[in-house]
Coordinates of C-alpha atoms in Angstrom, one line a residue:
Chain A
M26 CA 9.3 -40.4 -4.4
A27 CA 8.8 -37.0 -2.8
D28 CA 6.4 -34.5 -4.3
S29 CA 7.8 -31.5 -6.2
I30 CA 6.7 -28.4 -4.3
I31 CA 8.5 -25.8 -6.4
E32 CA 9.2 -26.5 -10.1
L33 CA 10.8 -24.0 -12.5
K34 CA 11.3 -25.1 -16.1
N35 CA 13.4 -23.0 -18.4
V36 CA 12.3 -19.8 -16.6
S37 CA 13.5 -16.3 -17.5
T38 CA 12.4 -13.0 -15.9
V39 CA 13.0 -9.6 -17.5
Y40 CA 12.3 -6.4 -15.5
E41 CA 10.0 -3.9 -17.1
G42 CA 11.9 -1.5 -19.3
E43 CA 15.0 -3.9 -19.4
R44 CA 16.2 -6.1 -22.2
V45 CA 18.5 -8.4 -20.4
P46 CA 16.9 -11.1 -18.2
A47 CA 17.7 -10.9 -14.5
I48 CA 17.5 -14.6 -14.4
R49 CA 17.6 -16.9 -17.4
D50 CA 16.9 -20.5 -18.4
I51 CA 16.4 -21.6 -14.8
D52 CA 15.6 -25.2 -14.1
L53 CA 15.0 -25.8 -10.4
T54 CA 13.0 -28.3 -8.5
L55 CA 12.5 -28.5 -4.7
E56 CA 10.9 -31.5 -3.1
S57 CA 8.6 -31.1 -0.1
G58 CA 10.5 -30.5 3.1
E59 CA 13.8 -29.6 1.5
F60 CA 16.0 -26.8 2.9
V61 CA 18.0 -25.1 0.1
A62 CA 20.3 -22.1 0.2
I63 CA 20.9 -19.9 -2.8
I64 CA 24.2 -18.1 -2.9
G65 CA 25.9 -15.9 -5.4
P66 CA 27.5 -12.5 -5.8
N67 CA 25.6 -9.2 -5.8
G68 CA 23.3 -8.9 -8.9
A69 CA 23.3 -12.7 -9.5
G70 CA 19.5 -12.7 -9.6
K71 CA 18.9 -14.3 -6.1
T72 CA 16.1 -11.9 -5.1
T73 CA 14.6 -12.1 -8.6
L74 CA 14.5 -15.8 -8.4
L75 CA 12.6 -15.8 -5.0
E76 CA 10.1 -13.2 -6.3
T77 CA 9.6 -15.2 -9.5
I78 CA 8.8 -18.2 -7.4
N79 CA 6.1 -16.4 -5.4
G80 CA 4.9 -14.5 -8.4
L81 CA 5.6 -11.0 -7.2
L82 CA 7.6 -10.7 -10.4
P83 CA 5.9 -12.1 -13.5
H84 CA 8.3 -14.4 -15.4
T85 CA 8.6 -13.8 -19.1
R86 CA 9.5 -17.3 -20.2
G87 CA 9.1 -20.8 -19.0
Q88 CA 6.8 -22.3 -16.4
V89 CA 6.7 -21.8 -12.6
R90 CA 4.6 -24.3 -10.6
V91 CA 4.3 -24.0 -6.9
L92 CA 2.3 -26.6 -4.8
G93 CA 1.3 -28.1 -8.2
Q94 CA -0.3 -24.9 -9.5
D95 CA 0.7 -22.3 -12.1
V96 CA 2.0 -19.2 -10.3
A97 CA 1.0 -17.0 -13.3
R98 CA -2.7 -18.0 -12.8
F99 CA -3.0 -18.6 -9.0
G100 CA -0.5 -16.0 -7.7
P101 CA -2.6 -14.5 -4.8
Q102 CA -3.9 -17.9 -3.6
L103 CA -0.4 -19.4 -3.7
R104 CA 1.2 -16.5 -1.9
S105 CA -1.2 -16.9 1.0
Q106 CA 0.6 -20.2 1.6
I107 CA 4.1 -18.9 1.1
G108 CA 5.9 -17.0 3.8
Y109 CA 8.3 -14.4 2.4
V110 CA 10.8 -12.2 4.2
P111 CA 12.2 -9.6 1.7
Q112 CA 15.7 -8.3 1.9
E113 CA 14.8 -4.7 1.3
F114 CA 12.4 -2.9 3.7
Q115 CA 12.3 0.6 5.0
F116 CA 9.6 1.8 7.3
D117 CA 9.9 5.4 8.4
E118 CA 9.0 6.5 12.0
T119 CA 5.5 7.7 11.0
T120 CA 4.4 4.5 9.3
P121 CA 0.8 4.1 10.6
V122 CA 0.9 0.5 11.7
L123 CA 1.5 -1.4 14.9
V124 CA 3.6 -4.5 15.2
R125 CA 0.7 -6.8 16.0
D126 CA -1.2 -5.5 12.9
V127 CA 1.9 -6.2 10.7
V128 CA 2.1 -9.8 11.8
L129 CA -1.7 -10.3 11.5
M130 CA -1.6 -8.9 8.0
G131 CA 0.5 -11.9 7.0
R132 CA -2.7 -14.0 7.4
Y133 CA -5.0 -11.7 5.4
G134 CA -4.7 -13.7 2.2
R135 CA -5.7 -16.9 4.1
I136 CA -8.6 -15.2 5.8
G137 CA -10.0 -14.1 2.5
L138 CA -12.4 -11.4 1.3
F139 CA -15.4 -10.3 3.4
R140 CA -14.1 -12.1 6.5
R141 CA -12.7 -10.8 9.7
P142 CA -9.8 -12.2 11.6
T143 CA -10.9 -14.9 14.1
A144 CA -9.7 -15.8 17.6
E145 CA -7.5 -18.4 16.0
D146 CA -5.8 -15.8 13.8
Y147 CA -4.9 -13.8 16.9
V148 CA -3.6 -16.9 18.6
R149 CA -1.2 -17.6 15.7
V150 CA -0.1 -14.0 15.7
Q151 CA 0.7 -14.1 19.5
E152 CA 2.6 -17.4 19.0
A153 CA 4.7 -15.9 16.2
L154 CA 5.4 -12.8 18.3
E155 CA 6.5 -14.9 21.2
L156 CA 8.7 -17.1 19.1
L157 CA 10.6 -14.1 17.9
G158 CA 10.7 -12.4 21.3
L159 CA 8.5 -9.6 20.1
A160 CA 5.5 -10.0 22.5
E161 CA 6.3 -6.9 24.5
L162 CA 6.6 -4.8 21.3
A163 CA 3.2 -5.9 19.9
E164 CA 1.5 -2.5 20.5
R165 CA 4.5 -0.4 19.4
P166 CA 4.5 1.4 16.0
L167 CA 6.6 -0.6 13.5
G168 CA 8.6 2.5 12.4
K169 CA 9.9 3.1 16.0
L170 CA 11.7 -0.3 16.0
S171 CA 15.3 -0.9 15.0
G172 CA 16.2 -2.5 11.7
G173 CA 16.8 -5.8 13.4
Q174 CA 13.5 -5.8 15.3
Q175 CA 11.7 -4.9 12.1
Q176 CA 13.3 -7.8 10.3
K177 CA 12.1 -10.1 13.1
V178 CA 8.6 -8.6 12.8
L179 CA 8.6 -9.6 9.1
L180 CA 9.8 -13.1 10.0
A181 CA 7.1 -13.4 12.6
R182 CA 4.6 -12.2 9.9
A183 CA 5.8 -15.0 7.6
L184 CA 5.6 -17.6 10.3
A185 CA 2.1 -16.5 11.5
K186 CA 0.9 -17.4 8.0
E187 CA 1.6 -21.1 8.8
P188 CA 3.2 -21.4 5.4
K189 CA 4.0 -24.5 3.5
I190 CA 7.0 -22.8 1.9
L191 CA 9.3 -20.2 3.4
L192 CA 11.3 -17.9 1.1
L193 CA 13.9 -15.9 3.0
D194 CA 15.9 -13.2 1.4
E195 CA 19.0 -12.4 3.5
P196 CA 17.0 -12.9 6.7
F197 CA 20.0 -12.2 9.0
S198 CA 21.2 -9.0 7.3
H199 CA 20.0 -6.7 10.1
L200 CA 20.5 -9.0 13.0
D201 CA 23.4 -9.1 15.5
F202 CA 25.3 -12.4 16.1
V203 CA 23.2 -13.7 18.9
A204 CA 19.9 -12.9 17.2
R205 CA 21.2 -14.5 14.0
E206 CA 21.9 -17.8 15.9
E207 CA 18.5 -17.7 17.5
V208 CA 16.6 -17.0 14.3
A209 CA 18.6 -19.7 12.4
E210 CA 17.8 -22.2 15.1
L211 CA 14.1 -21.2 14.9
I212 CA 14.0 -21.6 11.2
A213 CA 15.7 -25.0 11.4
R214 CA 13.2 -26.1 14.1
W215 CA 10.2 -25.1 12.0
H216 CA 11.7 -26.9 9.0
R217 CA 12.2 -30.0 11.0
E218 CA 9.0 -30.1 13.0
R219 CA 6.6 -28.9 10.3
S220 CA 8.2 -30.4 7.2
L221 CA 8.5 -26.8 5.9
T222 CA 10.2 -26.3 2.6
V223 CA 12.7 -23.5 3.0
L224 CA 14.6 -21.5 0.3
I225 CA 17.0 -19.1 1.8
V226 CA 19.1 -16.5 0.0
L227 CA 22.5 -15.6 1.5
H228 CA 25.7 -14.0 0.4
D229 CA 27.6 -14.9 3.6
L230 CA 28.6 -18.5 3.3
E231 CA 29.2 -18.8 7.0
A232 CA 25.6 -18.0 7.6
I233 CA 24.2 -21.1 5.8
P234 CA 22.3 -23.0 8.5
R235 CA 23.7 -26.4 9.4
S236 CA 20.4 -28.2 8.5
C237 CA 20.7 -26.9 4.9
H238 CA 22.4 -29.7 2.9
R239 CA 21.7 -28.4 -0.7
V240 CA 23.1 -25.2 -2.1
V241 CA 22.4 -23.5 -5.5
L242 CA 25.0 -21.1 -6.8
L243 CA 23.6 -18.4 -9.0
N244 CA 25.7 -16.0 -11.1
G245 CA 24.7 -13.7 -14.0
G246 CA 21.2 -14.9 -13.7
R247 CA 22.0 -18.5 -14.3
I248 CA 22.4 -21.5 -12.1
L249 CA 26.1 -22.5 -12.1
H250 CA 26.0 -25.3 -9.5
D251 CA 23.3 -27.1 -7.7
G252 CA 24.2 -29.8 -5.3
A253 CA 25.6 -30.9 -2.0
R254 CA 26.6 -28.0 0.3
E255 CA 30.3 -28.6 0.6
R256 CA 30.8 -29.1 -3.2
V257 CA 28.9 -25.9 -4.2
V258 CA 30.5 -23.8 -1.5
R259 CA 33.9 -25.0 -2.6
A260 CA 33.1 -24.2 -6.2
F261 CA 32.0 -20.7 -5.2
T262 CA 35.1 -20.1 -3.1
L263 CA 37.4 -21.2 -5.9
A264 CA 35.6 -19.1 -8.4
H265 CA 36.1 -16.0 -6.2
K266 CA 39.8 -16.8 -5.7
E267 CA 40.5 -16.8 -9.5
Chain B
M5 CA -28.8 33.8 10.7
Y6 CA -27.9 36.3 8.0
G7 CA -31.6 36.3 6.9
L8 CA -31.2 32.9 5.3
P9 CA -34.0 30.4 5.6
W10 CA -33.2 27.6 8.0
S11 CA -33.8 25.0 5.3
L12 CA -31.0 26.5 3.2
I13 CA -28.7 26.7 6.2
G14 CA -29.5 23.1 7.0
T15 CA -28.7 22.0 3.5
L16 CA -25.4 24.0 3.5
V17 CA -24.2 22.7 6.9
S18 CA -25.1 19.1 6.0
G19 CA -23.5 19.5 2.6
A20 CA -20.3 20.8 4.1
A21 CA -20.2 18.1 6.8
L22 CA -20.8 15.3 4.3
T23 CA -18.3 16.7 1.8
G24 CA -15.7 17.0 4.7
A25 CA -16.4 13.5 5.9
A26 CA -16.2 11.9 2.4
C27 CA -13.0 13.8 1.6
G28 CA -11.5 13.0 4.9
L29 CA -12.1 9.3 4.6
L30 CA -10.7 9.2 1.0
G31 CA -7.9 11.5 1.9
T32 CA -6.5 8.8 4.1
F33 CA -5.7 6.9 1.0
V34 CA -4.6 9.9 -1.0
V35 CA -2.1 10.9 1.7
R36 CA -0.7 7.5 2.5
L37 CA -0.4 6.3 -1.1
R38 CA 1.1 9.6 -2.1
L39 CA -1.6 10.2 -4.7
S40 CA -1.5 13.9 -4.1
S41 CA -0.4 14.8 -7.6
L42 CA -3.0 12.5 -9.1
G43 CA -5.8 13.9 -7.0
F44 CA -4.6 17.5 -7.7
T45 CA -4.8 16.8 -11.4
M46 CA -8.2 15.0 -11.1
S47 CA -9.7 18.0 -9.3
H48 CA -8.7 20.3 -12.1
A49 CA -9.9 17.9 -14.7
A50 CA -13.2 17.9 -12.9
F51 CA -13.2 21.6 -13.0
A52 CA -12.5 21.6 -16.8
G53 CA -15.3 19.1 -17.2
A54 CA -17.8 21.2 -15.3
A55 CA -16.7 24.3 -17.3
L56 CA -17.3 22.4 -20.5
G57 CA -20.8 21.5 -19.1
L58 CA -21.5 25.2 -18.6
A59 CA -20.3 26.0 -22.1
L60 CA -22.4 23.2 -23.7
G61 CA -25.4 23.8 -21.5
I62 CA -25.1 20.2 -20.0
E63 CA -25.3 19.6 -16.2
P64 CA -21.7 20.5 -15.1
L65 CA -21.7 17.8 -12.5
T66 CA -22.0 15.1 -15.1
L67 CA -19.0 16.3 -17.1
A68 CA -17.0 17.0 -13.9
L69 CA -17.5 13.3 -13.1
V70 CA -16.4 12.3 -16.6
G71 CA -13.3 14.5 -16.4
A72 CA -12.2 13.2 -13.0
I73 CA -12.8 9.6 -13.7
L74 CA -11.2 9.8 -17.2
T75 CA -8.1 11.3 -15.6
A76 CA -8.0 8.6 -13.0
A77 CA -8.3 5.9 -15.7
V78 CA -5.5 7.4 -17.8
L79 CA -3.1 8.5 -15.0
G80 CA -3.8 5.6 -12.6
P81 CA -1.8 3.1 -14.5
I82 CA 1.0 5.6 -15.0
A83 CA 1.2 6.6 -11.3
E84 CA 0.9 2.9 -10.3
R85 CA 3.9 1.8 -12.3
A86 CA 5.8 5.0 -11.1
K87 CA 7.5 5.3 -14.4
L88 CA 6.8 9.1 -14.2
P89 CA 7.6 11.0 -11.1
A90 CA 4.6 12.6 -9.5
D91 CA 5.7 16.2 -10.1
V92 CA 6.1 15.5 -13.8
I93 CA 2.5 14.3 -14.1
T94 CA 1.3 17.4 -12.2
G95 CA 3.6 19.8 -14.1
V96 CA 2.4 18.6 -17.5
L97 CA -1.3 18.0 -16.8
F98 CA -2.2 20.7 -14.3
P99 CA -1.6 23.6 -16.8
L100 CA -3.5 21.6 -19.5
T101 CA -6.6 21.0 -17.3
M102 CA -6.5 24.6 -16.1
A103 CA -6.1 25.9 -19.7
L104 CA -9.0 23.7 -20.8
G105 CA -11.2 24.8 -17.9
L106 CA -10.5 28.5 -18.7
I107 CA -11.2 28.0 -22.4
F108 CA -14.5 26.3 -21.7
L109 CA -15.4 29.0 -19.2
S110 CA -14.7 31.7 -21.9
L111 CA -17.0 29.8 -24.2
A112 CA -19.9 29.6 -21.7
P113 CA -22.9 31.7 -22.6
G114 CA -23.2 35.1 -21.0
T115 CA -20.2 36.6 -19.3
A116 CA -17.4 34.2 -18.6
M117 CA -17.2 35.3 -15.0
S118 CA -20.9 34.7 -14.2
S119 CA -21.8 33.5 -10.7
S120 CA -22.0 29.8 -11.9
A121 CA -18.5 30.1 -13.5
L122 CA -17.0 31.7 -10.4
G123 CA -18.7 29.1 -8.3
L124 CA -16.9 26.4 -10.2
L125 CA -13.6 28.1 -9.5
W126 CA -14.0 29.1 -5.9
G127 CA -17.0 27.2 -4.6
S128 CA -20.3 28.6 -3.7
L129 CA -22.6 28.6 -0.7
F130 CA -25.7 28.7 -2.8
A131 CA -24.8 26.2 -5.5
M132 CA -25.7 23.3 -3.3
T133 CA -29.1 21.8 -3.9
R134 CA -31.1 19.2 -2.0
E135 CA -30.3 16.7 -4.8
D136 CA -26.6 17.4 -4.3
L137 CA -27.1 16.8 -0.6
F138 CA -28.6 13.3 -1.3
R139 CA -25.8 12.5 -3.7
L140 CA -23.2 13.4 -1.1
L141 CA -25.1 11.4 1.5
G142 CA -25.0 8.4 -0.8
L143 CA -21.3 8.9 -1.6
A144 CA -20.3 9.3 2.1
G145 CA -22.3 6.2 3.0
A146 CA -20.8 4.3 0.1
I147 CA -17.2 5.2 1.1
A148 CA -17.8 4.3 4.7
L149 CA -19.3 1.0 3.7
T150 CA -16.4 0.2 1.3
V151 CA -13.8 1.0 4.0
W152 CA -15.7 -1.2 6.5
L153 CA -16.1 -4.1 4.1
F154 CA -12.6 -4.1 2.9
F155 CA -10.8 -2.7 5.9
K156 CA -8.1 -5.4 6.1
E157 CA -7.4 -5.2 2.3
F158 CA -7.0 -1.5 2.5
Q159 CA -4.9 -1.7 5.7
A160 CA -2.5 -4.1 3.9
L161 CA -2.4 -1.8 0.9
L162 CA -1.8 1.3 2.9
F163 CA 1.0 -0.4 4.9
D164 CA 3.0 -1.7 2.0
R165 CA 1.7 -2.6 -1.4
K166 CA 4.4 -5.3 -2.1
L167 CA 3.9 -6.9 1.3
A168 CA 0.1 -6.9 0.8
E169 CA 0.6 -8.7 -2.5
E170 CA 3.0 -11.1 -0.8
S171 CA 0.4 -12.0 1.8
G172 CA -2.1 -12.9 -0.9
V173 CA -4.1 -9.7 -1.1
P174 CA -4.7 -8.7 -4.8
T175 CA -4.1 -4.9 -4.5
R176 CA -4.8 -3.7 -8.0
P177 CA -8.7 -3.8 -7.8
F178 CA -8.5 -1.9 -4.5
Y179 CA -6.1 0.7 -5.9
Y180 CA -8.5 1.4 -8.8
L181 CA -11.5 1.4 -6.5
I182 CA -9.8 4.2 -4.5
L183 CA -9.1 6.1 -7.7
F184 CA -12.7 5.8 -8.8
L185 CA -14.1 6.9 -5.5
T186 CA -11.6 9.8 -5.4
G187 CA -12.8 11.0 -8.9
V188 CA -16.5 10.8 -7.8
T189 CA -15.8 12.6 -4.5
I190 CA -13.9 15.4 -6.2
A191 CA -16.7 15.9 -8.7
L192 CA -19.4 16.0 -6.0
A193 CA -17.4 18.3 -3.8
L194 CA -16.8 20.7 -6.7
R195 CA -19.9 22.8 -6.2
L196 CA -19.2 23.5 -2.6
V197 CA -15.4 24.0 -2.5
G198 CA -14.7 24.9 -6.2
G199 CA -12.4 23.3 -8.7
L200 CA -9.3 25.2 -7.7
L201 CA -9.4 24.3 -4.0
V202 CA -11.4 21.1 -3.7
F203 CA -8.2 19.2 -3.3
V204 CA -7.4 20.7 0.1
L205 CA -10.2 18.7 1.7
L206 CA -8.6 15.5 0.3
Q207 CA -5.3 16.4 1.8
S208 CA -5.5 18.4 5.0
P209 CA -8.0 16.4 7.2
A210 CA -6.2 13.1 6.6
A211 CA -2.8 14.7 6.9
T212 CA -3.9 16.1 10.2
A213 CA -5.1 12.7 11.5
F214 CA -1.8 11.1 10.5
Q215 CA 0.0 13.5 12.8
F216 CA -1.6 11.9 15.8
F217 CA -2.3 8.2 15.3
Y218 CA -0.6 5.0 14.2
D219 CA -3.8 2.9 14.3
L220 CA -5.5 3.0 10.9
K221 CA -9.0 2.7 12.3
K222 CA -8.4 5.8 14.4
I223 CA -6.9 7.6 11.4
F224 CA -10.0 6.9 9.3
F225 CA -12.3 8.1 12.0
W226 CA -10.4 11.3 12.8
A227 CA -9.7 12.1 9.2
A228 CA -13.5 12.1 8.6
L229 CA -14.1 14.2 11.7
F230 CA -11.4 16.7 10.8
G231 CA -13.0 16.9 7.4
V232 CA -16.3 17.8 9.0
I233 CA -14.7 20.3 11.3
Y234 CA -12.6 22.0 8.6
A235 CA -15.6 22.2 6.1
G236 CA -18.0 23.3 8.9
A237 CA -15.6 26.0 10.3
G238 CA -14.8 27.1 6.7
L239 CA -18.6 27.5 6.2
G240 CA -18.8 29.6 9.3
L241 CA -15.8 31.8 8.3
S242 CA -17.3 32.2 4.8
F243 CA -20.6 33.4 6.3
A244 CA -18.9 35.7 8.8
F245 CA -16.6 37.5 6.5
D246 CA -18.3 37.0 3.2
L247 CA -15.4 35.0 1.8
P248 CA -15.6 32.5 -1.0
L249 CA -16.3 29.2 0.6
G250 CA -13.4 27.3 -0.9
S251 CA -10.9 29.9 0.2
A252 CA -12.4 29.9 3.7
I253 CA -12.0 26.1 4.0
V254 CA -8.4 26.3 2.7
L255 CA -7.6 28.9 5.4
I256 CA -9.1 26.8 8.2
S257 CA -7.5 23.5 6.9
T258 CA -4.1 25.0 6.6
L259 CA -4.3 26.5 10.1
G260 CA -5.6 23.1 11.5
F261 CA -2.8 21.2 9.7
G262 CA -0.2 23.6 10.9
L263 CA -1.3 23.3 14.5
A264 CA -1.4 19.5 14.2
V265 CA 2.2 19.4 12.9
W266 CA 3.2 21.7 15.8
R267 CA 1.5 19.5 18.5
S268 CA 2.0 16.1 16.9
P269 CA 3.1 13.5 19.4
K270 CA 4.9 11.7 16.6
R271 CA 7.3 14.5 16.4
R272 CA 7.9 14.9 20.1
R273 CA 10.9 13.5 21.8
A274 CA 10.2 11.3 24.8

């Protein structure tokens, strides 16, 4: 039997100052090496779910365990092993950081306190930059890049971490069609070759990668369907027609 | 030079340089994390604390430290959670800290506008002692060491706090460390620059450096250097035209920042 790598039991998350949970009564288990898509309409709680899993948002009820450990207690240590590409990002032109530094920063949690990045850290950064076709932009200021390039930088940052889990929140939203295909293929390859567990949030059903066989449908903060891709996508499409 | 003993001139120049360097380094955090309103309020709380010290006959520096750090401890969590816009914090607390400072000054023995009281407001060339100089030396060294030790954590925090947390860097201790050091720096810089104007050294040198560089190491270095230049040039201007030191530093800093915005390569089209 495969190991549970992400385990949520009866989890609810309420934002500060709010009374209604953004996600509620979530039971979700991911086995090691699974590739799962989360779909749902705007405001369904998809981003909240991802950020509850990596502990950026503290959950208010239930239990979240990642890699066998409690996220509430071991958040920073766990996050150093989880790659995350957020949906929302905005870097103005004067942001004082270069592309190479942004990607390297993804590894800071692994490197730990009082330690400097080593030659190996820089090798991983260079690999990630090359994988995403960003090597020539390494010394450019992040704020000078287009939205699509910035999204690729954040993806490179997540991959440079050599994560065990990859959480992707609308990772294609700023990419053109060709770049989207390339990035989807790259994610699929990493999933396949490195037994990476991937959880990807999408609202465009066409964008669900081919290697993703399990889909979770979220609405109103609750899981409505969780199962085989075709069945859940059909349920979502029918619900939208009604 | 102006009939002053060289030892005093040496103390003044060194004091100005160390104050400028410490403020420039910390200003990098203040500018990037948009802590201006917090720093502004802290500097006036330090002024109120020092004025209370004068009124009670206690060392003003001690109570200035208490005022600045207490403000950081109270306002830090509020600013961190961003539940109150920065201008609301400043709008409410700036008049309060100023009012308290002026009340305490009026309670000080002797005339309210004695030279020590005026020194607290505008800064004073002659308020700096050798002890102050050693304190400033310790502070500047401590800030430089802290930045060197935790450079990557600070870099992540200054880039994007959420992404820093995401990469596994716990940002809260570093955020509060910055606030604590800012409080101490403001209190120690008070004598030289004055409670009303100390904040300019936390803002202008770093804001000037940000106009030119994207690399954080260079920004830290140049912010400290601009701090030294502004404080040193302000000292010269104050000597030359018999101006209050704080005001002279403000004039130089504003001019420097204005020139930097004008010549900034970040604003130039290719």
